[in-house]
Short mmCIF file of C-alpha atoms in Angstrom, two decimals:
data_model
loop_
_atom_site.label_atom_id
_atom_site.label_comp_id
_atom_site.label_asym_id
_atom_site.label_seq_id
_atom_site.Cartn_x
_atom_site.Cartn_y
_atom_site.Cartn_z
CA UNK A 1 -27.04 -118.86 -178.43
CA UNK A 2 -29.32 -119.68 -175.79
CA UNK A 3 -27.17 -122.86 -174.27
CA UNK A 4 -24.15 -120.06 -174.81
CA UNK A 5 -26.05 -117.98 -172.44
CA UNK A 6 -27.33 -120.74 -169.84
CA UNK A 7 -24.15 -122.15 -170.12
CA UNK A 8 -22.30 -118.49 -168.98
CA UNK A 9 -24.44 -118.54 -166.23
CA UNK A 10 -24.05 -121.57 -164.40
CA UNK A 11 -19.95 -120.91 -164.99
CA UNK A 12 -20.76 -117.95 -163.22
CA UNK A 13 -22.73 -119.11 -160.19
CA UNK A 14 -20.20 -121.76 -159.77
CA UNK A 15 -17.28 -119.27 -159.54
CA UNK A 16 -19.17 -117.24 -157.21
CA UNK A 17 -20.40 -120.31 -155.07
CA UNK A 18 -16.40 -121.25 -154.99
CA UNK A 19 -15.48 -117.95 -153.86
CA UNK A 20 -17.97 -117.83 -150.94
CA UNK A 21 -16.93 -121.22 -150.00
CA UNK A 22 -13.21 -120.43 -149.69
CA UNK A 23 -14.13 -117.05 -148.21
CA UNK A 24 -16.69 -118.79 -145.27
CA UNK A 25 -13.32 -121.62 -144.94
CA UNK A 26 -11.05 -118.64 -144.09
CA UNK A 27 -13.57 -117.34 -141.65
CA UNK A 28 -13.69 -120.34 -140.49
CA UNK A 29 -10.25 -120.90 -139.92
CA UNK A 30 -9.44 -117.77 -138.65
CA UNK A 31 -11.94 -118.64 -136.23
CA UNK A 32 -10.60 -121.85 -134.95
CA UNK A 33 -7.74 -120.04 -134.77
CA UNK A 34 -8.90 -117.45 -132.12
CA UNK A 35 -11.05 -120.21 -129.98
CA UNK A 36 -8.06 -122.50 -129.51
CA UNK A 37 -6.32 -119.26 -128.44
CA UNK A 38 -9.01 -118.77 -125.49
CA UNK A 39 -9.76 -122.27 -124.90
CA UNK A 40 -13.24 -121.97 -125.63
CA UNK A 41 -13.88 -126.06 -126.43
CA UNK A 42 -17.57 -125.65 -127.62
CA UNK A 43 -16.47 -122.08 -130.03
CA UNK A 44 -13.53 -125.13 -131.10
CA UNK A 45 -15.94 -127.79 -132.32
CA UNK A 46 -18.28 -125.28 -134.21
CA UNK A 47 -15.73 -123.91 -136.11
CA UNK A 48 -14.09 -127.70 -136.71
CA UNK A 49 -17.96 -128.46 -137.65
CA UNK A 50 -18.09 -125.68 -140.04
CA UNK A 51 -14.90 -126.81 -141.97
CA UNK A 52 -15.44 -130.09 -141.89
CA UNK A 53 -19.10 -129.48 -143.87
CA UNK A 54 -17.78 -127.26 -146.51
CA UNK A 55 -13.98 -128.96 -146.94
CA UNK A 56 -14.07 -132.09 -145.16
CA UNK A 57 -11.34 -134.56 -144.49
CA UNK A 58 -10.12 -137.19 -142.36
CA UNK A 59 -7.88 -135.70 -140.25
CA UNK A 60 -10.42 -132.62 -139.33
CA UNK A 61 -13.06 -135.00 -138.31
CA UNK A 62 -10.66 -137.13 -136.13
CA UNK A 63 -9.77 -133.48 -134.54
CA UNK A 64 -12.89 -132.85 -133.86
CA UNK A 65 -13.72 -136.61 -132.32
CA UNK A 66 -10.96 -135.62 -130.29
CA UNK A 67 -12.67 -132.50 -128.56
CA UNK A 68 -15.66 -133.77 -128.37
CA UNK A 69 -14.04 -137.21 -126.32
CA UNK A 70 -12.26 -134.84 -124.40
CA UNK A 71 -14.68 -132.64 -123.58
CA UNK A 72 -16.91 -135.14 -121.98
CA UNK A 73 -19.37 -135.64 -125.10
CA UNK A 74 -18.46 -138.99 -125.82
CA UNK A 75 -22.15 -140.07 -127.74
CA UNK A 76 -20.83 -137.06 -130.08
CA UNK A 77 -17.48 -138.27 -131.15
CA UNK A 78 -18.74 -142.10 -131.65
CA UNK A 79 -21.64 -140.75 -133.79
CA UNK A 80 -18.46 -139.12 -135.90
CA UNK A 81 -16.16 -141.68 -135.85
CA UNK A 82 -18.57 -144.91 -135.98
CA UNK A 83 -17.83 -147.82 -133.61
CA UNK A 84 -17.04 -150.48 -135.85
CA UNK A 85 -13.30 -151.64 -135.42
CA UNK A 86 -10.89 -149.96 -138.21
CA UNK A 87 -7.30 -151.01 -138.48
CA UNK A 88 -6.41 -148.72 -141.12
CA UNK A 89 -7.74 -145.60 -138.92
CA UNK A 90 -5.59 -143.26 -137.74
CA UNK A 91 -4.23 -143.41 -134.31
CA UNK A 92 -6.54 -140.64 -132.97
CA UNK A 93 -9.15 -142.08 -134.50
CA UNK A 94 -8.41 -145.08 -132.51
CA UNK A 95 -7.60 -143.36 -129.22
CA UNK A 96 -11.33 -141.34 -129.53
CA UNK A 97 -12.85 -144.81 -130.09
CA UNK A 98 -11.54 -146.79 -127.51
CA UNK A 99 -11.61 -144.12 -124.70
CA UNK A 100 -15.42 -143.02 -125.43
CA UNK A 101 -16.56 -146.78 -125.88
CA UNK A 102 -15.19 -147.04 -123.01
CA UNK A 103 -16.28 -144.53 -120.98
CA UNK A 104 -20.13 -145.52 -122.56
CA UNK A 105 -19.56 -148.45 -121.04
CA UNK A 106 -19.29 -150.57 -123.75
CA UNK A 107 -16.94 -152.80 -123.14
CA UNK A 108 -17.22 -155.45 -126.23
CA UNK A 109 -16.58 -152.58 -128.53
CA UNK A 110 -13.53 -150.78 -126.46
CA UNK A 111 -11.41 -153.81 -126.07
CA UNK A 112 -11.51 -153.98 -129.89
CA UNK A 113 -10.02 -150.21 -130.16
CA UNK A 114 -7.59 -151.02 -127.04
CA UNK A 115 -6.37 -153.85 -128.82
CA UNK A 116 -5.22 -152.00 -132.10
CA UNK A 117 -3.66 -149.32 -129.91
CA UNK A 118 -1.90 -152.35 -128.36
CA UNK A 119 -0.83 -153.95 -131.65
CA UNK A 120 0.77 -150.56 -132.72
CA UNK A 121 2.71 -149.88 -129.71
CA UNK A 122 3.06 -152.48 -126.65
CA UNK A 123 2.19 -149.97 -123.67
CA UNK A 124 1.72 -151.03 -119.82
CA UNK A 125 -1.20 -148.55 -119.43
CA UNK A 126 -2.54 -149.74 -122.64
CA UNK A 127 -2.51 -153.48 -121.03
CA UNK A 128 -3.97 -151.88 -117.69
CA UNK A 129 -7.19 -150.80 -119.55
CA UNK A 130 -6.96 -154.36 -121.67
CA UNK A 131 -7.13 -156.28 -117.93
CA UNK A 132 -10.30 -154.76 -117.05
CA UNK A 133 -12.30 -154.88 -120.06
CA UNK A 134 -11.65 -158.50 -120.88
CA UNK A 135 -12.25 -159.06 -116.95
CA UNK A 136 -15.78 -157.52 -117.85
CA UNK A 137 -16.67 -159.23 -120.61
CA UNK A 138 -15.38 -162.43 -119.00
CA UNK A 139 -12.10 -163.02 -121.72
CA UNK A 140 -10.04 -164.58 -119.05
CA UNK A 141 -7.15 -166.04 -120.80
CA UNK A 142 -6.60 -162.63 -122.64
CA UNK A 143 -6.63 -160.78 -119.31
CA UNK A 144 -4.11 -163.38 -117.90
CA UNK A 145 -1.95 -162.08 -120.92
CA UNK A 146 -1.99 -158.32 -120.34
CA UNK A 147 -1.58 -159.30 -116.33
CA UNK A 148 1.73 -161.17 -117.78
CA UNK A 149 2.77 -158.00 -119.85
CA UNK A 150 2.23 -155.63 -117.41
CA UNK A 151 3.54 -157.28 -114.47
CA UNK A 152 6.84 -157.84 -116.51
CA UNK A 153 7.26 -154.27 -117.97
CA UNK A 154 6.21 -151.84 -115.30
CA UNK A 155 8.37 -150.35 -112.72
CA UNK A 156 8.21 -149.28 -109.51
CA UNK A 157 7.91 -145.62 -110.83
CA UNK A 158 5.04 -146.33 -112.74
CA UNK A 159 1.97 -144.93 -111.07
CA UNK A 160 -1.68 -145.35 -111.74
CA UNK A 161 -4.60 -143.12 -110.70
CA UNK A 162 -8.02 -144.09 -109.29
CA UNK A 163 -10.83 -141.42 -109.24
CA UNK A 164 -13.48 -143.61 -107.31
CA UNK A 165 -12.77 -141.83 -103.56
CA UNK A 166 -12.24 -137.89 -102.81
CA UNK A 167 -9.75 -137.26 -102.82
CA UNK A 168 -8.58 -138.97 -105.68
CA UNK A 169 -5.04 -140.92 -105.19
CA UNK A 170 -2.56 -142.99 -107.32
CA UNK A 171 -0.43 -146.49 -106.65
CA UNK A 172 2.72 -148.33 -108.04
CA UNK A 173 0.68 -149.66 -111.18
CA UNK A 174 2.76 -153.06 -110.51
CA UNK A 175 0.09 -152.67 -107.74
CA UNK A 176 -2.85 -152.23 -109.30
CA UNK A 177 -1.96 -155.31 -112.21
CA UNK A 178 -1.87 -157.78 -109.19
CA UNK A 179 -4.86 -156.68 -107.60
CA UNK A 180 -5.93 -157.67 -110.98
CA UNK A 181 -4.63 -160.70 -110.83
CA UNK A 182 -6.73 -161.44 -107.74
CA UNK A 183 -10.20 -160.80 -110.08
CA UNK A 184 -8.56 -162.86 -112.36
CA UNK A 185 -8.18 -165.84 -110.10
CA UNK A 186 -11.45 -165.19 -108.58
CA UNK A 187 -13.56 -165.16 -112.08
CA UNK A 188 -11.37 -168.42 -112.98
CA UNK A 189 -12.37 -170.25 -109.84
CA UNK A 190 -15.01 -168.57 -107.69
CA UNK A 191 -14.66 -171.36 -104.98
CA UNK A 192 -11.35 -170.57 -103.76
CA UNK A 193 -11.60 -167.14 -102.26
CA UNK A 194 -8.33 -167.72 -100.52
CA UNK A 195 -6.25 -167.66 -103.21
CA UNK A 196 -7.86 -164.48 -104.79
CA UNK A 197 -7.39 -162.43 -101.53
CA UNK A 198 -3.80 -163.77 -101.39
CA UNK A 199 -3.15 -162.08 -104.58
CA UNK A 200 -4.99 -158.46 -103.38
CA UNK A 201 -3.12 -159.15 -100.16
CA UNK A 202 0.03 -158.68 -102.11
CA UNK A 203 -1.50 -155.61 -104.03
CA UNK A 204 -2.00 -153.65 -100.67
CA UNK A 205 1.48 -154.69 -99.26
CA UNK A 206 2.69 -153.11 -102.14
CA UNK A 207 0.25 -150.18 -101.94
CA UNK A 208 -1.48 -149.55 -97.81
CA UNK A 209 -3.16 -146.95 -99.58
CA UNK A 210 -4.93 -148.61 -102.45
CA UNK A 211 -8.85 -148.17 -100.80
CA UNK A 212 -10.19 -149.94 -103.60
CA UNK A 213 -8.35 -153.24 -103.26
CA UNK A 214 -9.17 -153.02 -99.45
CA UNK A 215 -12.78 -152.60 -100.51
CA UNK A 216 -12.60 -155.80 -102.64
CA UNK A 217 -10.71 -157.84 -100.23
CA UNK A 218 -13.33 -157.12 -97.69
CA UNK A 219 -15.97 -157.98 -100.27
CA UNK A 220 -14.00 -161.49 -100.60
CA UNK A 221 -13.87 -161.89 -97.19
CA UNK A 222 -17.83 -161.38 -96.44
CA UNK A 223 -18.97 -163.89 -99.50
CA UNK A 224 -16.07 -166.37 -97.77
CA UNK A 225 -17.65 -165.97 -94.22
CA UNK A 226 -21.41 -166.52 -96.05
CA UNK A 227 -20.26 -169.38 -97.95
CA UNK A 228 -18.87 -171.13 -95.07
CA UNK A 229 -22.36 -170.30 -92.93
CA UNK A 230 -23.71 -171.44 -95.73
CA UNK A 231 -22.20 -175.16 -95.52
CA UNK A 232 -22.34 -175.39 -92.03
CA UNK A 233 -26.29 -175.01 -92.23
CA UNK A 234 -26.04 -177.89 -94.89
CA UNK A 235 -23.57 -179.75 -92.98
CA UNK A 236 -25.97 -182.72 -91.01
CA UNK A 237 -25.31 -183.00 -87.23
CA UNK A 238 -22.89 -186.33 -86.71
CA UNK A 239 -22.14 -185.85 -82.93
CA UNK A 240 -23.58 -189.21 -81.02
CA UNK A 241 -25.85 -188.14 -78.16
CA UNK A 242 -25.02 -188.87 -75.22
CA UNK A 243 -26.53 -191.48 -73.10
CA UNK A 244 -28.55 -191.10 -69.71
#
C-alpha cells in the first residue's frame, strides 16, 4: 500500500511537471513569435534560449547560433556551436562557424568551415574568403586554387564590398581575386616585388577605385625603394680614382 501511494505520487508530479513544461514552451513560443515580429534580436535569443533548455534540438540551437553571429556576438554562437570541424552539421551550422571564426580572427579554424561550405556548393564568394585565409595562414598552393576558381567563374557583374574606408565602396570581384593574386606572388617570392605590383597594377586598371589595392601597391613600392637603398649601401665602391 505504501509503494501504491509513493508510487501515485511521483505519477502525479511528473504529469504536473509535463504540463508546466509544455505550458512555459508555448509561452515561450508565443514569445519568439512576437520578438521576431518587432525585431527585438536580444528578446529573440532569450526566448530561443528558453526553448532550447526545456525542448532542445538541433535545429533551434543552430537558430539561435545564427542570431547571435549576426548580431555581432560571435564568442556566443562558437561557445554553442563548438569550433571543431563537423561535416555532418547542418549548413547553418557551418555558415555560423566559419563567419564567427572568422570574424575572431581565427583563421586556422575558419578555413576549415569555409572549406565544407565550398565542398557543398562551389561559390566565387565562398573562394574569395578561401584566398585570404589560406593567404594568412601561409597555404599558398590552396590559395593559388581558389585564385584559379574565382578568376574563371566570376563576371564582370560580380561585385565585392570592402568596409576598411568611409565611405565604404565595392569593385568587379574579378578585381579584387587578382589583387589577390599579387599577395599570392608576393608571399611565394618576396624578392620580386615587380611582379607582385604587376598583378595589383592589373587589379586597379580594372577597378581606379579599389583604395585598398592602391594602399598595397604603395606599400610594395616603399619596401622595393628600401631594398634597393639597401643594396646600394652594400654594394662596394668599384669606380678607379682618378689620377693627379
Amino acid at each position: 500500500m505504501k509503494h501504491s501511494i509513493i508510487l501515485l505520487v511521483f505519477l502525479a508530479s511528473f504529469a504536473g511537471f509535463s504540463q508546466n513544461n509544455s505550458t512555459l514552451s508555448q509561452h515561450y513560443q508565443a514569445f519568439y513569435k512576437q520578438m521576431k515580429e518587432q525585431g527585438d534580436v536580444r528578446g529573440v535569443i532569450n526566448a530561443l534560449t528558453h526553448l532550447n533548455v526545456l525542448s532542445p534540438n538541433e535545429a533551434r540551437k543552430d537558430t539561435l547560433a545564427y542570431f547571435y553571429s549576426n548580431s555581432g556576438q560571435h564568442a556566443q554562437a562558437i561557445n554553442l556551436l563548438g569550433a571543431e570541424k563537423d561535416t555532418k552539421a547542418s549548413n547553418l551550422a557551418v555558415e555560423v562557424k566559419a563567419r564567427s571564426l572568422k570574424a575572431l580572427n581565427q583563421p586556422q579554424l575558419a578555413v576549415q568551415q569555409f572549406d565544407i561550405m565550398f565542398s557543398r556548393k562551389p561559390d566565387i564568394y565562398i573562394a574569395y574568403d578561401l584566398v585570404d585565409l589560406n593567404l594568412q595562414i601561409g597555404k599558398t598552393v590552396e590559395a593559388a586554387t581558389y585564385i584559379k576558381y574565382g578568376l574563371e567563374h566570376s563576371t564582370d557583374e560580380d561585385m565585392l564590398p570592402f568596409y576598411e574606408s568611409n565611405p565604404p565602396y565595392q569593385v568587379p570581384l574579378k578585381a579584387a581575386f587578382k589583387y589577390q593574386e599579387g599577395l599570392l606572388k608576393y608571399n611565394e617570392d618576396k624578392e620580386n616585388i615587380d611582379a607582385s605590383i604587376k598583378l595589383v597594377d592589373e587589379a586597379i586598371v580594372m577597378a581606379p577605385n579599389f583604395k585598398l589595392a592602391k594602399q598595397i601597391r604603395q606599400l610594395l613600392l616603399n619596401q622595393k625603394e628600401a631594398g634597393n637603398a639597401e643594396k646600394a649601401k652594400l654594394t662596394p665602391n668599384t669606380t678607379t680614382p682618378k689620377e693627379n
